[in-house]
PDB file of C-alpha atoms and ligand atoms in Angstrom:
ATOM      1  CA  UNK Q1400      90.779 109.419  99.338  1.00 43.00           C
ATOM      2  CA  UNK Q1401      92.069 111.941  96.546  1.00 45.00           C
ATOM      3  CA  UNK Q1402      94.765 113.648  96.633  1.00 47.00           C
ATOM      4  CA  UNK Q1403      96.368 115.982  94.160  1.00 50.00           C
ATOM      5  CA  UNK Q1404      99.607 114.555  92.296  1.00 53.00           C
ATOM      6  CA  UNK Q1405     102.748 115.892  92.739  1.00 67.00           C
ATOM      7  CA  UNK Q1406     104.339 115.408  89.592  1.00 72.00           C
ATOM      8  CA  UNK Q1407     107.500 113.380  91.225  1.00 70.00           C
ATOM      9  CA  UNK Q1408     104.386 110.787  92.327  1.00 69.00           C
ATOM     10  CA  UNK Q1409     103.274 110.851  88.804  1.00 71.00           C
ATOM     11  CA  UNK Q1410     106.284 109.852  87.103  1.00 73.00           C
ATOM     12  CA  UNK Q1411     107.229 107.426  89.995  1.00 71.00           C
ATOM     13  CA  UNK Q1412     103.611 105.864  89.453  1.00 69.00           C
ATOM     14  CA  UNK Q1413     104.025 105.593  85.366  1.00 70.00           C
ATOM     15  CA  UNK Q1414     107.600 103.878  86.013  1.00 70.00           C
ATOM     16  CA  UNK Q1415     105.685 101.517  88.435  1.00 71.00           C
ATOM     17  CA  UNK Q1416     103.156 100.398  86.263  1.00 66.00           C
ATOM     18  CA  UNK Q1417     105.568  99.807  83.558  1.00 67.00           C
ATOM     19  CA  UNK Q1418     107.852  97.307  85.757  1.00 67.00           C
ATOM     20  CA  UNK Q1419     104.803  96.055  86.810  1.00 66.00           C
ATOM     21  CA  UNK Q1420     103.374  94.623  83.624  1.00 62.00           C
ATOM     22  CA  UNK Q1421     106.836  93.305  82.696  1.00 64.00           C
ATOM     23  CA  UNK Q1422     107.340  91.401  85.967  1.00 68.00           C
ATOM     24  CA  UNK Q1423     106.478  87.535  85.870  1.00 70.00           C
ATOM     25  CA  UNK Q1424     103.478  85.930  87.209  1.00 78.00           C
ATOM     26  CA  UNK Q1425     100.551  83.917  86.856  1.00 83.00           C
ATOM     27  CA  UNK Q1426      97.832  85.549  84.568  1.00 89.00           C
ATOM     28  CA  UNK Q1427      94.348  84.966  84.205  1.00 92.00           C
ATOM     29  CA  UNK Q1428      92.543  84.721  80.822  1.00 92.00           C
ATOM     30  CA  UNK Q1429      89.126  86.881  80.773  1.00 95.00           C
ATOM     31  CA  UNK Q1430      87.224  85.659  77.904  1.00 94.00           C
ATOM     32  CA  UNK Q1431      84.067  86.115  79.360  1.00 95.00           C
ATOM     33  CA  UNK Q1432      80.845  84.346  77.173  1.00 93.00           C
ATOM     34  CA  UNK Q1433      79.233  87.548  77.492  1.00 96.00           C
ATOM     35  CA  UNK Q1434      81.106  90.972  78.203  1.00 98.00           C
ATOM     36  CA  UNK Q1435      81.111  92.260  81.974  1.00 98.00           C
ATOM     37  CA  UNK Q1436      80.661  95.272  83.447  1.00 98.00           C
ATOM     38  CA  UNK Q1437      81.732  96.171  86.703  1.00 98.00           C
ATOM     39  CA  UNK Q1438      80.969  99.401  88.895  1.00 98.00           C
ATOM     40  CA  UNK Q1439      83.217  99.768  91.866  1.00 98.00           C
ATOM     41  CA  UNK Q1440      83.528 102.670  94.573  1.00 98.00           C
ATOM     42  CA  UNK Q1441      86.357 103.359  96.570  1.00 98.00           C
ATOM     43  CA  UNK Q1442      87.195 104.699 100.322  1.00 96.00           C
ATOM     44  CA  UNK Q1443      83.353 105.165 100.491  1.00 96.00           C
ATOM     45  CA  UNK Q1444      81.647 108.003 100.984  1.00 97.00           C
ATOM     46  CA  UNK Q1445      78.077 107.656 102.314  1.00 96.00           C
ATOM     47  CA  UNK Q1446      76.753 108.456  99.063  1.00 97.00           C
ATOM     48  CA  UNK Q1447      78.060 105.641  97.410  1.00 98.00           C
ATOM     49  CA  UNK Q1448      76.096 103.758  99.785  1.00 97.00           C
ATOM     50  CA  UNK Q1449      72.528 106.075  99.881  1.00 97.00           C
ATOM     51  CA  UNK Q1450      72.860 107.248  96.656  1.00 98.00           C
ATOM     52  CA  UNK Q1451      75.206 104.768  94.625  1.00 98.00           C
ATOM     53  CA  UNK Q1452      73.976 100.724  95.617  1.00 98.00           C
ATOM     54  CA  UNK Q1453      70.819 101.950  95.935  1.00 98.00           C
ATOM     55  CA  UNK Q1454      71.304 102.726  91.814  1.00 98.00           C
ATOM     56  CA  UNK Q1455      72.834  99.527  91.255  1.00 98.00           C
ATOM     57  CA  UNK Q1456      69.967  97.458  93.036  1.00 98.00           C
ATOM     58  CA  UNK Q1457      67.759  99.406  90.983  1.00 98.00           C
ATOM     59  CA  UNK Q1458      68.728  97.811  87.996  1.00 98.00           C
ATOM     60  CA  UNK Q1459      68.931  94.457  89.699  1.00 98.00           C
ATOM     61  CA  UNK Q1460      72.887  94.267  90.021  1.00 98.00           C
ATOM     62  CA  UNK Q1461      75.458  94.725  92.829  1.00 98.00           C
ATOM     63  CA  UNK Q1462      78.622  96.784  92.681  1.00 98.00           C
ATOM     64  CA  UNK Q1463      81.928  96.175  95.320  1.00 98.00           C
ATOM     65  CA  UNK Q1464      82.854  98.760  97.703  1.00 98.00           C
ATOM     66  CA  UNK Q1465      86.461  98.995  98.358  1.00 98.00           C
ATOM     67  CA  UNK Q1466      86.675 100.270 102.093  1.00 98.00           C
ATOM     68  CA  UNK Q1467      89.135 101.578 103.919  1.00 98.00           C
ATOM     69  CA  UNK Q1468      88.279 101.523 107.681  1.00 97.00           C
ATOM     70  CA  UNK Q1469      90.902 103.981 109.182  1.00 97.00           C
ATOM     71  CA  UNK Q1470      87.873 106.764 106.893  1.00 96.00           C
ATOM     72  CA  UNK Q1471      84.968 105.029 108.707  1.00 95.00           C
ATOM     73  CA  UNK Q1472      83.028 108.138 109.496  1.00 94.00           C
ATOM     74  CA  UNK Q1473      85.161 111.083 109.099  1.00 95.00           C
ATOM     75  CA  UNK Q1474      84.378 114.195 107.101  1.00 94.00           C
ATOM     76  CA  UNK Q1475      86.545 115.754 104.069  1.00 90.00           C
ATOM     77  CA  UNK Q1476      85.770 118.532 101.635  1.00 88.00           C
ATOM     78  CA  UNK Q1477      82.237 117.824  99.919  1.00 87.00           C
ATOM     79  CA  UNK Q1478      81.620 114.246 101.517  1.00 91.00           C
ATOM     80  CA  UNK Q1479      81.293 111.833 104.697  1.00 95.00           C
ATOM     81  CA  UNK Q1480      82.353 108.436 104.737  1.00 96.00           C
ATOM     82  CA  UNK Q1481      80.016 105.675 105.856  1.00 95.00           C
ATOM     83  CA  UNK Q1482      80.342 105.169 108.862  1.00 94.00           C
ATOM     84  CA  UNK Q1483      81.146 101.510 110.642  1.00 94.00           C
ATOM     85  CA  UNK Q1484      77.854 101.074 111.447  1.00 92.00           C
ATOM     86  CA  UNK Q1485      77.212 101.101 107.655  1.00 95.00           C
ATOM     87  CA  UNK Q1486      79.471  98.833 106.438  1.00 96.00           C
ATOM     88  CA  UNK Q1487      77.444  95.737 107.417  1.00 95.00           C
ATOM     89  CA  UNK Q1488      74.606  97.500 105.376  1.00 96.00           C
ATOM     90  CA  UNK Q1489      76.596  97.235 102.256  1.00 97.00           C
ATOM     91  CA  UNK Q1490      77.078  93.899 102.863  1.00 96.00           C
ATOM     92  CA  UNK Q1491      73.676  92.675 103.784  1.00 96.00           C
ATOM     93  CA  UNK Q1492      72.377  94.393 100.722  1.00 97.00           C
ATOM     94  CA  UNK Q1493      74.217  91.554  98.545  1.00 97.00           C
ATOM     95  CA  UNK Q1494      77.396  94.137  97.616  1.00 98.00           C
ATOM     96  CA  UNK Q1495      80.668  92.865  97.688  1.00 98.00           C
ATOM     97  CA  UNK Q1496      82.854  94.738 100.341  1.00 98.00           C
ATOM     98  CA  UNK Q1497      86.959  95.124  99.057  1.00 98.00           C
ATOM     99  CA  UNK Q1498      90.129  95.737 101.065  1.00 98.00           C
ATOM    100  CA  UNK Q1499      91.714  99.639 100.504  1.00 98.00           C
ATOM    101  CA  UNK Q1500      93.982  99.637 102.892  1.00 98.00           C
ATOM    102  CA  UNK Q1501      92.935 100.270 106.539  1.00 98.00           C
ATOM    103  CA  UNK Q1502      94.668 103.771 106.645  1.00 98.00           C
ATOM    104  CA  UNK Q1503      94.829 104.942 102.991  1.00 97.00           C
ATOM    105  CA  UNK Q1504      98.521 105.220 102.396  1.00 97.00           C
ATOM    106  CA  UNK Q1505     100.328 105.776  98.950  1.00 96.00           C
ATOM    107  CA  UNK Q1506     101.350 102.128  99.428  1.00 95.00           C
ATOM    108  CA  UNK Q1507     104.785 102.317  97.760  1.00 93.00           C
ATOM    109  CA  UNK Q1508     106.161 104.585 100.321  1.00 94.00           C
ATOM    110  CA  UNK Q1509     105.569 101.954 103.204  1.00 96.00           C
ATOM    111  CA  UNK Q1510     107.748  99.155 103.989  1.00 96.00           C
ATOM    112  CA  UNK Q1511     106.172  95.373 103.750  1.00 97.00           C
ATOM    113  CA  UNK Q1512     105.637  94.772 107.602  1.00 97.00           C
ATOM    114  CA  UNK Q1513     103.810  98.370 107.933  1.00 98.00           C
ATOM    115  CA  UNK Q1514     101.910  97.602 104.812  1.00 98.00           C
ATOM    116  CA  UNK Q1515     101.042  94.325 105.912  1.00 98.00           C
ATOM    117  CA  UNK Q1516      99.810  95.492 109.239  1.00 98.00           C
ATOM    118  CA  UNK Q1517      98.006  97.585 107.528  1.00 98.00           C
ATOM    119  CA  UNK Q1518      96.198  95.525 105.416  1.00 98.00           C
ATOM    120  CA  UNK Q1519      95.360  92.889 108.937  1.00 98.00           C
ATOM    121  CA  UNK Q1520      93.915  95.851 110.165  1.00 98.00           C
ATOM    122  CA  UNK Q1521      91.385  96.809 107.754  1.00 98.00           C
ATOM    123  CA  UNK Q1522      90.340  92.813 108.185  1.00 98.00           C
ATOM    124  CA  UNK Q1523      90.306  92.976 111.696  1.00 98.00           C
ATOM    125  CA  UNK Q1524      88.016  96.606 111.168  1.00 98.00           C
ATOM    126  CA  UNK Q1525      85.601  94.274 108.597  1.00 97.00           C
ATOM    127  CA  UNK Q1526      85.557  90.929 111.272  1.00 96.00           C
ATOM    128  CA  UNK Q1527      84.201  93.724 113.591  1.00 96.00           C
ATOM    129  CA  UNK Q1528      82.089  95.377 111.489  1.00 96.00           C
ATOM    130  CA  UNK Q1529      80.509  92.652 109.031  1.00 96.00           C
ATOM    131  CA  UNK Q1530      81.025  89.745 110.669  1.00 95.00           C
ATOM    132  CA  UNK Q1531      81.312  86.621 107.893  1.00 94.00           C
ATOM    133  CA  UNK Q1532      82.623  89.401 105.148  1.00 95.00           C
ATOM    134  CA  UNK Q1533      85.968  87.384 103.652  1.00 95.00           C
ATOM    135  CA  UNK Q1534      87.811  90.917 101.861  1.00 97.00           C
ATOM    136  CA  UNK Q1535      88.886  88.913  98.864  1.00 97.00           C
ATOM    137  CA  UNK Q1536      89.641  91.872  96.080  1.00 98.00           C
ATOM    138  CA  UNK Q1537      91.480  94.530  96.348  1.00 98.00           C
ATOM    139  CA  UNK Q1538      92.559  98.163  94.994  1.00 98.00           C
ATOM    140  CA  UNK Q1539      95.463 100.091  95.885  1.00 97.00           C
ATOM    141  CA  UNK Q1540      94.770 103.978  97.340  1.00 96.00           C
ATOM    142  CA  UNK Q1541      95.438 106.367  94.174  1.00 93.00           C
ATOM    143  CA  UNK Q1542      95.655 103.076  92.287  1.00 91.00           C
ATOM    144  CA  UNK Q1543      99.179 104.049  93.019  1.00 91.00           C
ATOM    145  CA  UNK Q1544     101.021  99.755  93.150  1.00 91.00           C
ATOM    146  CA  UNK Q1545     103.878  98.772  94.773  1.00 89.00           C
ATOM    147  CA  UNK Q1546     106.738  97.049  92.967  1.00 87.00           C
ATOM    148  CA  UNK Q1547     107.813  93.436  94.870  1.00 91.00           C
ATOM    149  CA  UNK Q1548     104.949  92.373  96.816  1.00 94.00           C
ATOM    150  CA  UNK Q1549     103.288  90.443  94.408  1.00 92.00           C
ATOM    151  CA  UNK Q1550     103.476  87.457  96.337  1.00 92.00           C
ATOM    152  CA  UNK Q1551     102.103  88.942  99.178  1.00 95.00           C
ATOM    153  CA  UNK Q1552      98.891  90.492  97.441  1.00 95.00           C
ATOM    154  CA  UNK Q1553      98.150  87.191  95.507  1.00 94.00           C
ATOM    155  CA  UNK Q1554      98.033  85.365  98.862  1.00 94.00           C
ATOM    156  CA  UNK Q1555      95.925  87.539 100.563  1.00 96.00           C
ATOM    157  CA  UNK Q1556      93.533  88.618  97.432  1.00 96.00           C
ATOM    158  CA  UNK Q1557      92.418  86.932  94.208  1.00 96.00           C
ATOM    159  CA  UNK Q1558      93.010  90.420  92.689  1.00 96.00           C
ATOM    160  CA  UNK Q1559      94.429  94.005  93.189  1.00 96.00           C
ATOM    161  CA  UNK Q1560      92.527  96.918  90.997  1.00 96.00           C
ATOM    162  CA  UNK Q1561      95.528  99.036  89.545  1.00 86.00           C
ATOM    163  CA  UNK Q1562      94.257 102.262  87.241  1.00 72.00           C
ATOM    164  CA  UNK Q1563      95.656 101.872  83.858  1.00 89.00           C
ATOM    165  CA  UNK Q1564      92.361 102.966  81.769  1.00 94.00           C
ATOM    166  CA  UNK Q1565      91.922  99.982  79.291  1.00 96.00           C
ATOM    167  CA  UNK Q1566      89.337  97.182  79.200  1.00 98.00           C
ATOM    168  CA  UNK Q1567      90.750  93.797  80.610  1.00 97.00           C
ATOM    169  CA  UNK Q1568      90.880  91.609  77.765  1.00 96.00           C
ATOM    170  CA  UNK Q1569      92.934  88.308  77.216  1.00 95.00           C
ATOM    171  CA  UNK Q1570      95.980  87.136  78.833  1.00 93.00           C
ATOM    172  CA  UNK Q1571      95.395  89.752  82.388  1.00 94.00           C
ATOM    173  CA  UNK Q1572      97.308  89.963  85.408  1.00 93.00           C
ATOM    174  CA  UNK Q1573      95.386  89.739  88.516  1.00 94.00           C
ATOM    175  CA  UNK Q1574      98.014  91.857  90.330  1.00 93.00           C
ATOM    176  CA  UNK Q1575      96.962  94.826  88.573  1.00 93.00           C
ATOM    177  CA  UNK Q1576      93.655  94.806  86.993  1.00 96.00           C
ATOM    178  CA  UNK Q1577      92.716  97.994  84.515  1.00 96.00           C
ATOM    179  CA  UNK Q1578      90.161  99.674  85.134  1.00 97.00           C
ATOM    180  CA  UNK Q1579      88.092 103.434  84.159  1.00 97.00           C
ATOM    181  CA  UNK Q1580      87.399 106.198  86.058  1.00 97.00           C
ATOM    182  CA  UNK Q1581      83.997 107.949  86.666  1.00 98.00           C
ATOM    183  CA  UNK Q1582      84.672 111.405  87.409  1.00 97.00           C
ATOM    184  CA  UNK Q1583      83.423 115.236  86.503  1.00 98.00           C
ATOM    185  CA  UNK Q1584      82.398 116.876  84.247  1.00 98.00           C
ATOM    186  CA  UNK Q1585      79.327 115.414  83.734  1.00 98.00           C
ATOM    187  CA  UNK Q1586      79.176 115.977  80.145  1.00 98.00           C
ATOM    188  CA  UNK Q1587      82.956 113.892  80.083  1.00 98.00           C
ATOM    189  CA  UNK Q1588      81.400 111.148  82.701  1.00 98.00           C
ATOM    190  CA  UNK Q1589      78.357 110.610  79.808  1.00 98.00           C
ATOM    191  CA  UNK Q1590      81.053 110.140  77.205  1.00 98.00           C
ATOM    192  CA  UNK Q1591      82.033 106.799  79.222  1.00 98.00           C
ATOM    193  CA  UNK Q1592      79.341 104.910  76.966  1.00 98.00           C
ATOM    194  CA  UNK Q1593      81.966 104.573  74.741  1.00 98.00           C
ATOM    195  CA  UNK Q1594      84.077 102.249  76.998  1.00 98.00           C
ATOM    196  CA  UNK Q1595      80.961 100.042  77.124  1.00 98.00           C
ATOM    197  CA  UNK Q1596      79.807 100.066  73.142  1.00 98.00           C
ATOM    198  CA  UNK Q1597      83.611  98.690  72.813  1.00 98.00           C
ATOM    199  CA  UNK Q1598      83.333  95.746  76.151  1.00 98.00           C
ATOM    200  CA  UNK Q1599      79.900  95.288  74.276  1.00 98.00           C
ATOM    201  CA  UNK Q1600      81.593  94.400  70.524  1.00 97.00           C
ATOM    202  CA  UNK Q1601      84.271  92.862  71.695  1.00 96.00           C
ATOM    203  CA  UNK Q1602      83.594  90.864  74.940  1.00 94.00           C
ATOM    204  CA  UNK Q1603      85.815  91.484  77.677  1.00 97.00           C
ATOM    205  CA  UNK Q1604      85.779  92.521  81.171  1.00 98.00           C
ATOM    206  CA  UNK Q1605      85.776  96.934  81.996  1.00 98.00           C
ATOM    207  CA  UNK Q1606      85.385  97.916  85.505  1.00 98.00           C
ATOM    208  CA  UNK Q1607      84.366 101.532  85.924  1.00 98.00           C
ATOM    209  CA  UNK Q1608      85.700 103.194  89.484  1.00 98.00           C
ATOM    210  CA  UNK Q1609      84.311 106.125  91.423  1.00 98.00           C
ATOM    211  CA  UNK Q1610      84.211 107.759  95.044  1.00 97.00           C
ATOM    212  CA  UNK Q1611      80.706 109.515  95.615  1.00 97.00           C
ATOM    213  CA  UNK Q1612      77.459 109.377  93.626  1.00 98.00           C
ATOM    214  CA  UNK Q1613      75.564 113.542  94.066  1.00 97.00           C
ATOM    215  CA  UNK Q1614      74.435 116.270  92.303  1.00 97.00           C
ATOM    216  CA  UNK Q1615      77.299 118.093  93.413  1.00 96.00           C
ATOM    217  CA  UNK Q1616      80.047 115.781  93.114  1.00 96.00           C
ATOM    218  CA  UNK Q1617      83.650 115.856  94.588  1.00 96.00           C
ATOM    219  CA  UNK Q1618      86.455 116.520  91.464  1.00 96.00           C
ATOM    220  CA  UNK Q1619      86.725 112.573  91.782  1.00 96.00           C
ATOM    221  CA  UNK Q1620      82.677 111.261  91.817  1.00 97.00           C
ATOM    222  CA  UNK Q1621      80.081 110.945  89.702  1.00 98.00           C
ATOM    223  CA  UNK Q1622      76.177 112.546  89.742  1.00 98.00           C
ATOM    224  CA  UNK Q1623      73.210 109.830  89.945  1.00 98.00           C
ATOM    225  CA  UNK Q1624      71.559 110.087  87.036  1.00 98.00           C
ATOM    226  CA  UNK Q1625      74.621 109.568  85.459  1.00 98.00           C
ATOM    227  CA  UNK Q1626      76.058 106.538  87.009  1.00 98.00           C
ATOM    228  CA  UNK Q1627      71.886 105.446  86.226  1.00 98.00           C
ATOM    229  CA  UNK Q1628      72.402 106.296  82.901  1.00 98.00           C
ATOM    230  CA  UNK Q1629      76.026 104.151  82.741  1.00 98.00           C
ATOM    231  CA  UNK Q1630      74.683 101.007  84.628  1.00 98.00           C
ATOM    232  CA  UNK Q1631      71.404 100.843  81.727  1.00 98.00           C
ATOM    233  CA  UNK Q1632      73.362 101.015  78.524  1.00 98.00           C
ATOM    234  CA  UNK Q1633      75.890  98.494  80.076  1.00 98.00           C
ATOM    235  CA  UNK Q1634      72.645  96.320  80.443  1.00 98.00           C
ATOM    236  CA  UNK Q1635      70.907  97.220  77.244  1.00 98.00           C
ATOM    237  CA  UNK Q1636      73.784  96.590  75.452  1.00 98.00           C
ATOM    238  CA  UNK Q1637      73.692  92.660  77.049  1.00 98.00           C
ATOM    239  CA  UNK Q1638      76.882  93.004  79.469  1.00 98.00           C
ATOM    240  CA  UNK Q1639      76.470  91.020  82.520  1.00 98.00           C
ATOM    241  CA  UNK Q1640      76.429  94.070  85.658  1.00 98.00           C
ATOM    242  CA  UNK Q1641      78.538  91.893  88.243  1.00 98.00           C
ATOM    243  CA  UNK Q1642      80.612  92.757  91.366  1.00 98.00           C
ATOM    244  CA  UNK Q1643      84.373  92.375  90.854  1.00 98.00           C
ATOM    245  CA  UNK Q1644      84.413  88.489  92.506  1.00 97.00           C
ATOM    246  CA  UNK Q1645      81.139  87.181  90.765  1.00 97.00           C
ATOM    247  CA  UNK Q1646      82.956  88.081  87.700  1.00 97.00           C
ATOM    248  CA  UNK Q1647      86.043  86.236  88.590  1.00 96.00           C
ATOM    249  CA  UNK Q1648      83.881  83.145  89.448  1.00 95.00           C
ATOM    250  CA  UNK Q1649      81.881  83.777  86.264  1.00 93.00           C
ATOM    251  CA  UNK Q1650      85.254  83.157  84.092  1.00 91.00           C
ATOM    252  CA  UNK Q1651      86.481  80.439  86.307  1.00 82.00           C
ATOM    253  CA  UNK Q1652      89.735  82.370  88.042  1.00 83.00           C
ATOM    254  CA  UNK Q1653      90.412  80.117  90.925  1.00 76.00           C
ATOM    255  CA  UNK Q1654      90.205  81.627  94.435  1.00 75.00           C
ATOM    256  CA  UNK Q1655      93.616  82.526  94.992  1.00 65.00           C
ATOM    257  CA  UNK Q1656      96.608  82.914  92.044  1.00 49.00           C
ATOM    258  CA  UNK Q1657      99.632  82.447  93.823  1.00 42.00           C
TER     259      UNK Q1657
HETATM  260 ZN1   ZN K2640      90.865 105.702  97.765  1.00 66.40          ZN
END
């Protein structure tokens, strides 16, 4: 769910991320064969769903859907999130459903037993929901982290999705993968090719993040024929179009990093 900055948020977030890629832990190495590309969409709204998978499947590939239950079916300026009823959908269409928190939080500002709570409940709201769905990846509301759970998040996911815009490459930690936003204006969102002509020279791994997929999007979504337009030149440029765990099992990351 966006939500404008304050600029007290944005400095706390910028310290974060700095700690956060000097703090130890185990990393994982993403030399992929071929480069990946993956297409993710956060909170969701229903167009992600009508409009968005229905892109991806076009082209043959799958995308993962980081949901947070507590938006199941409410309305905010310019969209609708799916409702419960359509999370199974995503699912049963062969997408990978993600964990975003059950209630959307900036996650820093809650303490470890709320946030953990938090996080049981959004499972509990999938074991409903789509039944069999494991919630094995996961990306943090604003892609705002939290310093000292670590621990925590590697036991319960084989990855969190921070947003530092850079292609994963190398030596990577799982606790806070990179990844690219898809967002207005159009003619900006088009320019994105060139995050793809660069996964596509030098094999790595760039996942691309969005909300909803119309003609009129939301400051923070993308319009259809462009995310069309993104998902062919990742293909045509021979990048693999996978969802965020095939391409951890495509590069061998074991199921849990702790
Ligand atoms: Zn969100």
């Amino acid at each position: 769910m966006p939500e404008l900055h304050s600029s007290l948020d944005a400095l706390a977030r910028k310290v974060t991320h700095r700690l956060i890629w000097h703090s130890p832990g185990p990393r994982i190495d993403v030399r992929p064969a071929r480069p990946i590309v993956t297409f993710t969409f956060d909170d969701v709204p229903d167009t992600a769903l009508t409009a968005g998978a229905t892109i991806l499947e076009r082209h043959g590939v799958r995308g993962t859907f980081y949901i947070a239950g507590g938006l199941a079916g409410t309305t905010e300026p310019g969209r609708r999130l799916i409702g419960a009823d359509q999370v199974g959908e995503l699912a049963d269409r062969g997408h990978e459903l993600g964990c975003h928190t059950f209630s959307h939080p900036w996650v820093r500002r809650l303490d470890k037993p709320t946030l953990f709570a938090d996080l049981d409940r959004n499972a509990a709201f999938h074991a409903e929901h789509a039944p069999g769905v494991t919630l094995k990846n996961f990306a943090y509301p604003y892609n705002a982290p939290k310093l000292g759970i670590r621990g925590e998040m590697m036991a319960r996911y084989r990855t969190c999705r921070g947003g530092v815009p850079a292609i994963n490459r190398g030596k990577t930690d799982p606790a806070f993968l990179r990844s690219i936003e898809i967002r207005p204006p159009d003619a900006y969102a088009r320019t994105l090719t060139r995050w793809i002509d660069d996964v596509a020279a030098e094999p790595g791994w760039l996942i691309f993040f969005t909300h909803d997929i119309s003609d009129t999007p939301t400051p923070f979504g993308c319009m259809p024929d462009t995310l069309d337009m993104l998902v062919g030149h990742a293909l045509e440029k021979g990048c693999e179009v996978l969802t965020l765990d095939a391409a951890l099992d495509r590069m061998a990351v074991p199921e849990r990093n702790r």
